[in-house]
Tab-separated table of C-alpha atoms in Angstrom:
chain	number	residue	atom	x	y	z
A	1418	UNK	CA	-2.061	22.339	14.542
A	1419	UNK	CA	-2.788	24.713	17.391
A	1420	UNK	CA	-4.884	27.898	17.113
A	1421	UNK	CA	-3.459	31.235	18.395
A	1422	UNK	CA	-5.507	30.932	21.695
A	1423	UNK	CA	-3.399	27.712	22.455
A	1424	UNK	CA	-6.388	25.304	22.306
A	1425	UNK	CA	-5.573	22.217	20.168
A	1426	UNK	CA	-7.270	21.648	16.909
A	1427	UNK	CA	-10.121	19.168	16.866
A	1428	UNK	CA	-9.153	15.591	16.045
A	1429	UNK	CA	-11.887	13.105	14.858
A	1430	UNK	CA	-15.587	13.635	14.720
A	1431	UNK	CA	-17.587	13.948	11.308
A	1432	UNK	CA	-15.637	14.684	8.203
A	1433	UNK	CA	-15.157	18.037	6.615
A	1434	UNK	CA	-15.620	18.317	2.831
A	1435	UNK	CA	-13.034	16.067	1.166
A	1436	UNK	CA	-10.750	17.647	-1.375
A	1437	UNK	CA	-9.197	14.869	-3.573
A	1438	UNK	CA	-6.872	17.282	-5.303
A	1439	UNK	CA	-3.224	16.162	-5.215
A	1440	UNK	CA	-3.956	12.660	-4.117
A	1441	UNK	CA	-2.124	9.838	-5.748
A	1442	UNK	CA	-3.698	8.073	-8.650
A	1443	UNK	CA	-5.269	4.629	-8.725
A	1444	UNK	CA	-8.799	3.095	-8.675
A	1445	UNK	CA	-11.384	5.553	-7.282
A	1446	UNK	CA	-13.626	4.760	-4.170
A	1447	UNK	CA	-16.558	4.547	-6.535
A	1448	UNK	CA	-14.849	2.133	-8.901
A	1449	UNK	CA	-13.529	-0.070	-6.057
A	1450	UNK	CA	-17.002	-0.118	-4.440
A	1451	UNK	CA	-19.181	-0.671	-7.523
A	1452	UNK	CA	-16.854	-2.349	-10.252
A	1453	UNK	CA	-19.132	-3.466	-13.105
A	1454	UNK	CA	-22.142	-4.222	-10.837
A	1455	UNK	CA	-25.400	-2.228	-10.944
A	1456	UNK	CA	-25.958	0.303	-8.192
A	1457	UNK	CA	-28.278	2.933	-6.849
A	1458	UNK	CA	-27.281	5.922	-4.865
A	1459	UNK	CA	-29.707	6.788	-2.031
A	1460	UNK	CA	-29.318	9.644	0.451
A	1461	UNK	CA	-28.327	7.399	3.322
A	1462	UNK	CA	-27.772	3.683	3.916
A	1463	UNK	CA	-30.945	3.130	5.954
A	1464	UNK	CA	-32.980	4.439	3.002
A	1465	UNK	CA	-31.189	2.019	0.591
A	1466	UNK	CA	-31.723	-0.830	2.883
A	1467	UNK	CA	-35.446	-0.047	3.348
A	1468	UNK	CA	-35.942	0.269	-0.421
A	1469	UNK	CA	-34.468	-3.180	-0.944
A	1470	UNK	CA	-36.545	-4.658	1.943
A	1471	UNK	CA	-39.745	-3.204	0.295
A	1472	UNK	CA	-39.043	-5.366	-2.873
A	1473	UNK	CA	-39.400	-8.345	-0.573
A	1474	UNK	CA	-42.687	-7.907	1.028
A	1475	UNK	CA	-42.976	-11.521	2.342
A	1476	UNK	CA	-39.532	-11.865	3.608
A	1477	UNK	CA	-38.463	-12.069	7.245
A	1478	UNK	CA	-35.587	-9.626	7.856
A	1479	UNK	CA	-32.701	-11.115	9.878
A	1480	UNK	CA	-30.534	-8.422	11.541
A	1481	UNK	CA	-27.463	-8.862	13.813
A	1482	UNK	CA	-28.330	-7.911	17.421
A	1483	UNK	CA	-25.328	-5.552	17.320
A	1484	UNK	CA	-26.477	-2.923	14.788
A	1485	UNK	CA	-27.486	0.619	14.816
A	1486	UNK	CA	-31.169	1.050	15.604
A	1487	UNK	CA	-31.530	3.522	12.680
A	1488	UNK	CA	-31.339	0.471	10.262
A	1489	UNK	CA	-34.840	-0.750	11.487
A	1490	UNK	CA	-37.483	1.340	9.642
A	1491	UNK	CA	-41.131	1.400	10.714
A	1492	UNK	CA	-42.134	-0.023	7.239
A	1493	UNK	CA	-40.681	-3.340	8.110
A	1494	UNK	CA	-40.134	-3.278	11.976
A	1495	UNK	CA	-42.786	-6.138	12.458
A	1496	UNK	CA	-40.871	-8.448	10.031
A	1497	UNK	CA	-37.470	-8.179	11.985
A	1498	UNK	CA	-35.760	-10.965	13.780
A	1499	UNK	CA	-32.444	-10.669	15.485
A	1500	UNK	CA	-29.511	-13.037	15.608
A	1501	UNK	CA	-26.566	-13.019	17.960
A	1502	UNK	CA	-22.928	-11.729	17.286
A	1503	UNK	CA	-20.032	-13.692	18.678
A	1504	UNK	CA	-16.877	-12.385	20.208
A	1505	UNK	CA	-14.602	-10.867	17.590
A	1506	UNK	CA	-17.741	-9.277	16.081
A	1507	UNK	CA	-18.613	-12.176	13.839
A	1508	UNK	CA	-22.283	-13.065	12.898
A	1509	UNK	CA	-23.475	-16.218	14.847
A	1510	UNK	CA	-25.906	-17.686	12.543
A	1511	UNK	CA	-25.695	-21.418	13.498
A	1512	UNK	CA	-28.530	-21.325	15.919
A	1513	UNK	CA	-30.901	-19.398	13.730
A	1514	UNK	CA	-30.407	-20.847	10.212
A	1515	UNK	CA	-33.003	-23.483	10.650
A	1516	UNK	CA	-35.593	-20.740	11.243
A	1517	UNK	CA	-34.731	-18.957	7.974
A	1518	UNK	CA	-37.198	-19.559	5.155
A	1519	UNK	CA	-36.576	-19.289	1.376
A	1520	UNK	CA	-36.727	-15.732	0.311
A	1521	UNK	CA	-35.880	-14.239	3.658
A	1522	UNK	CA	-33.305	-11.389	3.902
A	1523	UNK	CA	-30.182	-11.544	6.062
A	1524	UNK	CA	-28.003	-8.591	6.878
A	1525	UNK	CA	-24.400	-9.192	7.815
A	1526	UNK	CA	-22.165	-6.407	8.969
A	1527	UNK	CA	-18.385	-5.847	8.157
A	1528	UNK	CA	-17.790	-4.662	11.676
A	1529	UNK	CA	-15.245	-1.772	12.090
A	1530	UNK	CA	-14.032	-2.547	8.612
A	1531	UNK	CA	-13.184	-6.117	9.087
A	1532	UNK	CA	-14.033	-8.757	6.389
A	1533	UNK	CA	-17.235	-10.744	7.246
A	1534	UNK	CA	-16.699	-14.143	8.771
A	1535	UNK	CA	-16.193	-17.159	6.448
A	1536	UNK	CA	-19.238	-18.646	8.048
A	1537	UNK	CA	-21.274	-16.155	6.099
A	1538	UNK	CA	-19.834	-17.437	2.840
A	1539	UNK	CA	-20.637	-20.966	3.949
A	1540	UNK	CA	-24.215	-19.983	4.634
A	1541	UNK	CA	-24.514	-18.582	1.082
A	1542	UNK	CA	-23.174	-21.814	-0.403
A	1543	UNK	CA	-25.679	-23.803	1.527
A	1544	UNK	CA	-28.709	-21.459	1.215
A	1545	UNK	CA	-28.777	-19.830	-2.145
A	1546	UNK	CA	-32.450	-19.351	-1.476
A	1547	UNK	CA	-31.696	-16.474	0.917
A	1548	UNK	CA	-31.024	-12.769	0.095
A	1549	UNK	CA	-27.718	-11.619	1.851
A	1550	UNK	CA	-26.943	-7.974	2.314
A	1551	UNK	CA	-23.394	-7.174	3.437
A	1552	UNK	CA	-23.384	-3.817	5.313
A	1553	UNK	CA	-20.105	-2.142	4.556
A	1554	UNK	CA	-21.079	1.205	6.211
A	1555	UNK	CA	-17.915	0.945	8.472
A	1556	UNK	CA	-15.566	-0.520	5.751
A	1557	UNK	CA	-13.416	0.996	3.082
A	1558	UNK	CA	-11.873	-2.003	1.601
A	1559	UNK	CA	-12.755	-5.408	3.413
A	1560	UNK	CA	-11.971	-7.634	0.475
A	1561	UNK	CA	-14.231	-9.249	-1.969
A	1562	UNK	CA	-17.899	-9.146	-1.416
A	1563	UNK	CA	-19.649	-12.379	-0.391
A	1564	UNK	CA	-20.700	-14.135	-3.574
A	1565	UNK	CA	-24.303	-13.389	-4.508
A	1566	UNK	CA	-24.767	-10.677	-2.024
A	1567	UNK	CA	-26.071	-7.129	-2.093
A	1568	UNK	CA	-23.515	-4.702	-0.757
A	1569	UNK	CA	-24.356	-1.478	1.190
A	1570	UNK	CA	-22.112	1.541	1.754
A	1571	UNK	CA	-22.358	4.665	3.855
A	1572	UNK	CA	-19.599	7.008	2.558
A	1573	UNK	CA	-19.898	9.906	4.958
A	1574	UNK	CA	-18.728	7.518	7.702
A	1575	UNK	CA	-15.386	7.117	5.919
A	1576	UNK	CA	-14.630	10.416	4.106
A	1577	UNK	CA	-15.725	13.918	3.609
A	1578	UNK	CA	-19.004	13.602	1.671
A	1579	UNK	CA	-22.306	14.990	2.975
A	1580	UNK	CA	-24.517	11.983	2.351
A	1581	UNK	CA	-24.930	8.752	0.507
A	1582	UNK	CA	-26.147	5.113	0.724
A	1583	UNK	CA	-24.855	3.000	-2.124
A	1584	UNK	CA	-26.789	-0.209	-2.768
A	1585	UNK	CA	-24.666	-2.426	-5.107
A	1586	UNK	CA	-26.462	-5.323	-6.762
A	1587	UNK	CA	-25.148	-9.007	-6.930
A	1588	UNK	CA	-23.129	-9.825	-10.001
A	1589	UNK	CA	-25.266	-10.178	-13.068
A	1590	UNK	CA	-28.386	-8.476	-11.551
A	1591	UNK	CA	-29.456	-5.163	-13.234
A	1592	UNK	CA	-32.767	-4.539	-11.572
A	1593	UNK	CA	-32.770	-2.892	-8.191
A	1594	UNK	CA	-34.797	-0.153	-6.288
A	1595	UNK	CA	-33.791	3.431	-7.113
A	1596	UNK	CA	-34.521	6.845	-5.440
A	1597	UNK	CA	-36.887	9.198	-7.154
A	1598	UNK	CA	-36.554	12.546	-5.340
A	1599	UNK	CA	-33.844	15.147	-5.300
A	1600	UNK	CA	-32.019	16.110	-2.091
A	1601	UNK	CA	-31.421	19.489	-0.634
A	1602	UNK	CA	-27.701	19.667	-1.355
A	1603	UNK	CA	-27.188	22.992	0.298
A	1604	UNK	CA	-28.504	21.835	3.657
A	1605	UNK	CA	-26.729	18.503	3.468
A	1606	UNK	CA	-23.281	20.150	2.657
A	1607	UNK	CA	-23.523	23.086	5.109
A	1608	UNK	CA	-21.867	21.345	8.126
A	1609	UNK	CA	-19.074	19.584	6.263
A	1610	UNK	CA	-18.245	22.836	4.308
A	1611	UNK	CA	-18.313	24.811	7.605
A	1612	UNK	CA	-15.659	22.472	9.167
A	1613	UNK	CA	-13.538	22.415	6.080
A	1614	UNK	CA	-13.340	26.264	6.242
A	1615	UNK	CA	-12.346	26.255	9.828
A	1616	UNK	CA	-9.257	23.841	9.956
A	1617	UNK	CA	-8.161	25.226	13.395
A	1618	UNK	CA	-11.587	24.609	14.965
A	1619	UNK	CA	-12.197	28.119	16.121
A	1620	UNK	CA	-15.885	27.760	15.422
A	1621	UNK	CA	-16.275	24.091	16.544
A	1622	UNK	CA	-19.511	24.872	18.219
A	1623	UNK	CA	-21.104	26.187	15.018
A	1624	UNK	CA	-20.369	23.302	12.791
A	1625	UNK	CA	-20.774	20.711	15.457
A	1626	UNK	CA	-24.331	21.992	16.169
A	1627	UNK	CA	-25.053	22.126	12.363
A	1628	UNK	CA	-23.900	18.571	11.954
A	1629	UNK	CA	-25.958	17.302	14.795
A	1630	UNK	CA	-29.015	18.927	13.292
A	1631	UNK	CA	-28.258	17.358	9.884
A	1632	UNK	CA	-27.895	13.961	11.398
A	1633	UNK	CA	-30.990	14.134	13.433
A	1634	UNK	CA	-32.968	15.139	10.342
A	1635	UNK	CA	-31.672	12.008	8.483
A	1636	UNK	CA	-34.582	9.679	7.798
A	1637	UNK	CA	-35.735	6.773	5.524
A	1638	UNK	CA	-36.681	8.546	2.340
A	1639	UNK	CA	-36.659	8.025	-1.354
A	1640	UNK	CA	-34.073	10.922	-1.919
A	1641	UNK	CA	-30.978	10.435	-4.076
A	1642	UNK	CA	-27.463	10.992	-3.044
A	1643	UNK	CA	-26.115	14.365	-3.976
A	1644	UNK	CA	-24.109	14.759	-7.253
A	1645	UNK	CA	-21.377	16.434	-5.254
A	1646	UNK	CA	-20.864	13.339	-3.036
A	1647	UNK	CA	-20.829	10.977	-6.138
A	1648	UNK	CA	-18.290	13.321	-7.701
A	1649	UNK	CA	-16.005	13.157	-4.650
A	1650	UNK	CA	-16.162	9.451	-4.513
A	1651	UNK	CA	-15.423	9.176	-8.296
A	1652	UNK	CA	-12.266	11.538	-7.947
A	1653	UNK	CA	-10.811	10.105	-4.823
A	1654	UNK	CA	-8.291	7.280	-5.119
A	1655	UNK	CA	-9.161	4.515	-2.599
A	1656	UNK	CA	-5.409	4.124	-1.736
A	1657	UNK	CA	-5.193	7.661	-0.553
A	1658	UNK	CA	-7.706	6.684	2.259
A	1659	UNK	CA	-6.574	3.060	2.848
A	1660	UNK	CA	-2.846	3.479	3.262
A	1661	UNK	CA	-2.924	6.401	5.914
A	1662	UNK	CA	-5.698	4.545	7.881
A	1663	UNK	CA	-3.650	1.433	8.214
A	1664	UNK	CA	-0.410	3.235	9.136
A	1665	UNK	CA	-2.216	5.327	11.838
A	1666	UNK	CA	-3.880	2.207	13.219
A	1667	UNK	CA	-0.416	0.617	13.635
A	1668	UNK	CA	0.926	3.772	15.195
A	1669	UNK	CA	-1.851	3.675	17.878
A	1670	UNK	CA	-1.330	-0.044	18.350
A	1671	UNK	CA	2.170	0.355	19.576
A	1672	UNK	CA	0.955	2.150	22.669
A	1673	UNK	CA	-2.726	0.764	23.063
A	1674	UNK	CA	-2.647	-2.938	21.968
A	1675	UNK	CA	-3.539	-4.031	25.487
A	1676	UNK	CA	-7.047	-2.521	25.286
A	1677	UNK	CA	-7.554	-3.216	21.493
A	1678	UNK	CA	-10.872	-5.015	20.454
A	1679	UNK	CA	-9.708	-5.843	16.983
A	1680	UNK	CA	-7.260	-8.395	15.588
A	1681	UNK	CA	-3.527	-7.778	16.260
A	1682	UNK	CA	-2.571	-6.855	12.708
A	1683	UNK	CA	-5.609	-6.154	10.453
A	1684	UNK	CA	-4.976	-6.731	6.736
A	1685	UNK	CA	-7.706	-4.184	5.824
A	1686	UNK	CA	-8.209	-0.708	6.955
A	1687	UNK	CA	-10.284	-0.563	10.121
A	1688	UNK	CA	-12.914	2.060	10.831
A	1689	UNK	CA	-10.767	3.243	13.705
A	1690	UNK	CA	-8.871	2.051	16.624
A	1691	UNK	CA	-11.418	0.264	18.790
A	1692	UNK	CA	-10.814	0.089	22.591
A	1693	UNK	CA	-12.718	-2.321	24.816
A	1694	UNK	CA	-12.771	-1.140	28.434
A	1695	UNK	CA	-14.749	-1.538	31.571
A	1696	UNK	CA	-17.805	0.589	31.401
A	1697	UNK	CA	-16.622	3.152	34.103
A	1698	UNK	CA	-13.195	3.461	32.407
A	1699	UNK	CA	-14.849	3.830	29.121
A	1700	UNK	CA	-16.909	6.765	30.265
A	1701	UNK	CA	-13.972	8.590	31.919
A	1702	UNK	CA	-11.837	8.017	28.798
A	1703	UNK	CA	-14.503	9.371	26.507
A	1704	UNK	CA	-14.948	12.453	28.849
A	1705	UNK	CA	-11.243	13.124	29.022
A	1706	UNK	CA	-10.822	12.848	25.291
A	1707	UNK	CA	-13.656	15.144	24.473
A	1708	UNK	CA	-12.389	17.690	26.854
A	1709	UNK	CA	-9.259	18.047	24.704
A	1710	UNK	CA	-11.221	17.995	21.481
A	1711	UNK	CA	-10.277	14.465	20.559
A	1712	UNK	CA	-13.639	13.359	19.239
A	1713	UNK	CA	-13.760	9.557	19.681
A	1714	UNK	CA	-16.990	7.699	18.728
A	1715	UNK	CA	-19.241	5.086	20.280
A	1716	UNK	CA	-20.619	2.398	17.922
A	1717	UNK	CA	-23.135	2.191	19.109
A	1718	UNK	CA	-24.665	3.868	22.272
A	1719	UNK	CA	-27.835	2.000	21.497
A	1720	UNK	CA	-28.570	-1.043	19.364
A	1721	UNK	CA	-31.856	-2.133	17.620
A	1722	UNK	CA	-32.152	-5.526	19.416
A	1723	UNK	CA	-33.900	-5.938	22.943
A	1724	UNK	CA	-31.162	-5.567	25.598
A	1725	UNK	CA	-32.480	-8.296	27.814
A	1726	UNK	CA	-32.302	-10.920	24.999
A	1727	UNK	CA	-28.736	-10.001	23.829
A	1728	UNK	CA	-26.693	-9.122	26.915
A	1729	UNK	CA	-23.186	-9.430	25.173
A	1730	UNK	CA	-24.145	-7.198	22.419
A	1731	UNK	CA	-25.843	-4.694	24.866
A	1732	UNK	CA	-22.627	-4.782	27.012
A	1733	UNK	CA	-20.402	-3.578	23.985
A	1734	UNK	CA	-22.593	-0.389	23.956
A	1735	UNK	CA	-21.081	0.305	27.318
A	1736	UNK	CA	-17.519	-0.905	26.608
A	1737	UNK	CA	-16.243	0.278	23.136
A	1738	UNK	CA	-14.624	3.436	21.960
A	1739	UNK	CA	-13.632	4.036	18.403
A	1740	UNK	CA	-10.557	6.339	18.227
A	1741	UNK	CA	-10.033	8.297	15.037
A	1742	UNK	CA	-7.016	7.082	12.779
A	1743	UNK	CA	-8.264	8.101	9.237
A	1744	UNK	CA	-6.453	9.830	6.434
A	1745	UNK	CA	-6.692	13.367	7.944
A	1746	UNK	CA	-4.051	12.604	10.500
A	1747	UNK	CA	-0.446	11.393	10.734
A	1748	UNK	CA	2.068	10.514	13.329
A	1749	UNK	CA	1.671	13.660	15.421
A	1750	UNK	CA	-2.076	13.167	15.693
A	1751	UNK	CA	-1.764	9.615	16.696
A	1752	UNK	CA	0.840	10.410	19.290
A	1753	UNK	CA	-1.531	12.993	20.788
A	1754	UNK	CA	-4.377	10.509	20.932
A	1755	UNK	CA	-2.165	7.732	22.465
A	1756	UNK	CA	-0.553	9.871	24.982
A	1757	UNK	CA	-3.972	11.201	26.280
A	1758	UNK	CA	-5.598	7.659	26.388
A	1759	UNK	CA	-2.619	6.303	28.247
A	1760	UNK	CA	-2.789	9.130	30.764
A	1761	UNK	CA	-6.413	8.515	31.315
A	1762	UNK	CA	-6.017	4.845	31.791
A	1763	UNK	CA	-2.995	5.168	34.027
């Protein structure tokens, strides 16, 4: 799609309002994520996580060193300890397990949509005295959850909803923290609706600024997820998001596999096509893509852990780019991205 002025339409970036009309049938996103387990819908994932942590006032909170700094709330900052993440983005819990006390909480992340490592399942089998939270903020369908774990979703990272942090309880557990205040739906939905109404991106600056303001205002609160977001998740078949994402990833991989940071052929839909580049090259590629309105992302520009203590995870903040390959695009969009990345790396 190219506007009349010849500038290409934006690719990537935050999601416009999702319209599930016309999608194929099947299990909805909401059904797939929650099943028959108890769940609570907060305004964002960090709020859902903080609410769970608040129910465990004596627990040490173990976080991976490679995690967004927004996951650490002031209410439990003093209780946080970090553990390393191995190459391949797998939790490295071997050296820290001995320091974990009964009742501690351990967050593991399904990085870029991948399933968590088998080592996490082994930890649960050995240590049923721990509370495990699987962070699926970047994951649409990474396979079965770790037995006995809490699961956390952040749907606005994966489709066009304005908000949401779904906390799903372990099987058989009904009691969980719940939000108790109402959100400002009009404010939250403004930016995704503006983008939805501007498919050619003529007013890119308007909705981009609106979204940046919305994201900057996100905080740890007791607000609930908007009913509109819940409705979209309940009406959207999971397959309508999964199948295009996998197909698009494979299209990009034909041209860009030399720089891929993920497994050669993922069996689950990745968050995006993740490149790993030297820092100078990474910055040049990002600049070149953004100049052509290809809005690649960085996960993450900053992490919560101290940089000096975790050099590998800190280095990733300077090396990684996540290219869009979601359901909004097809072969033409992937060809445009691959062409431009190849040109910038030539």
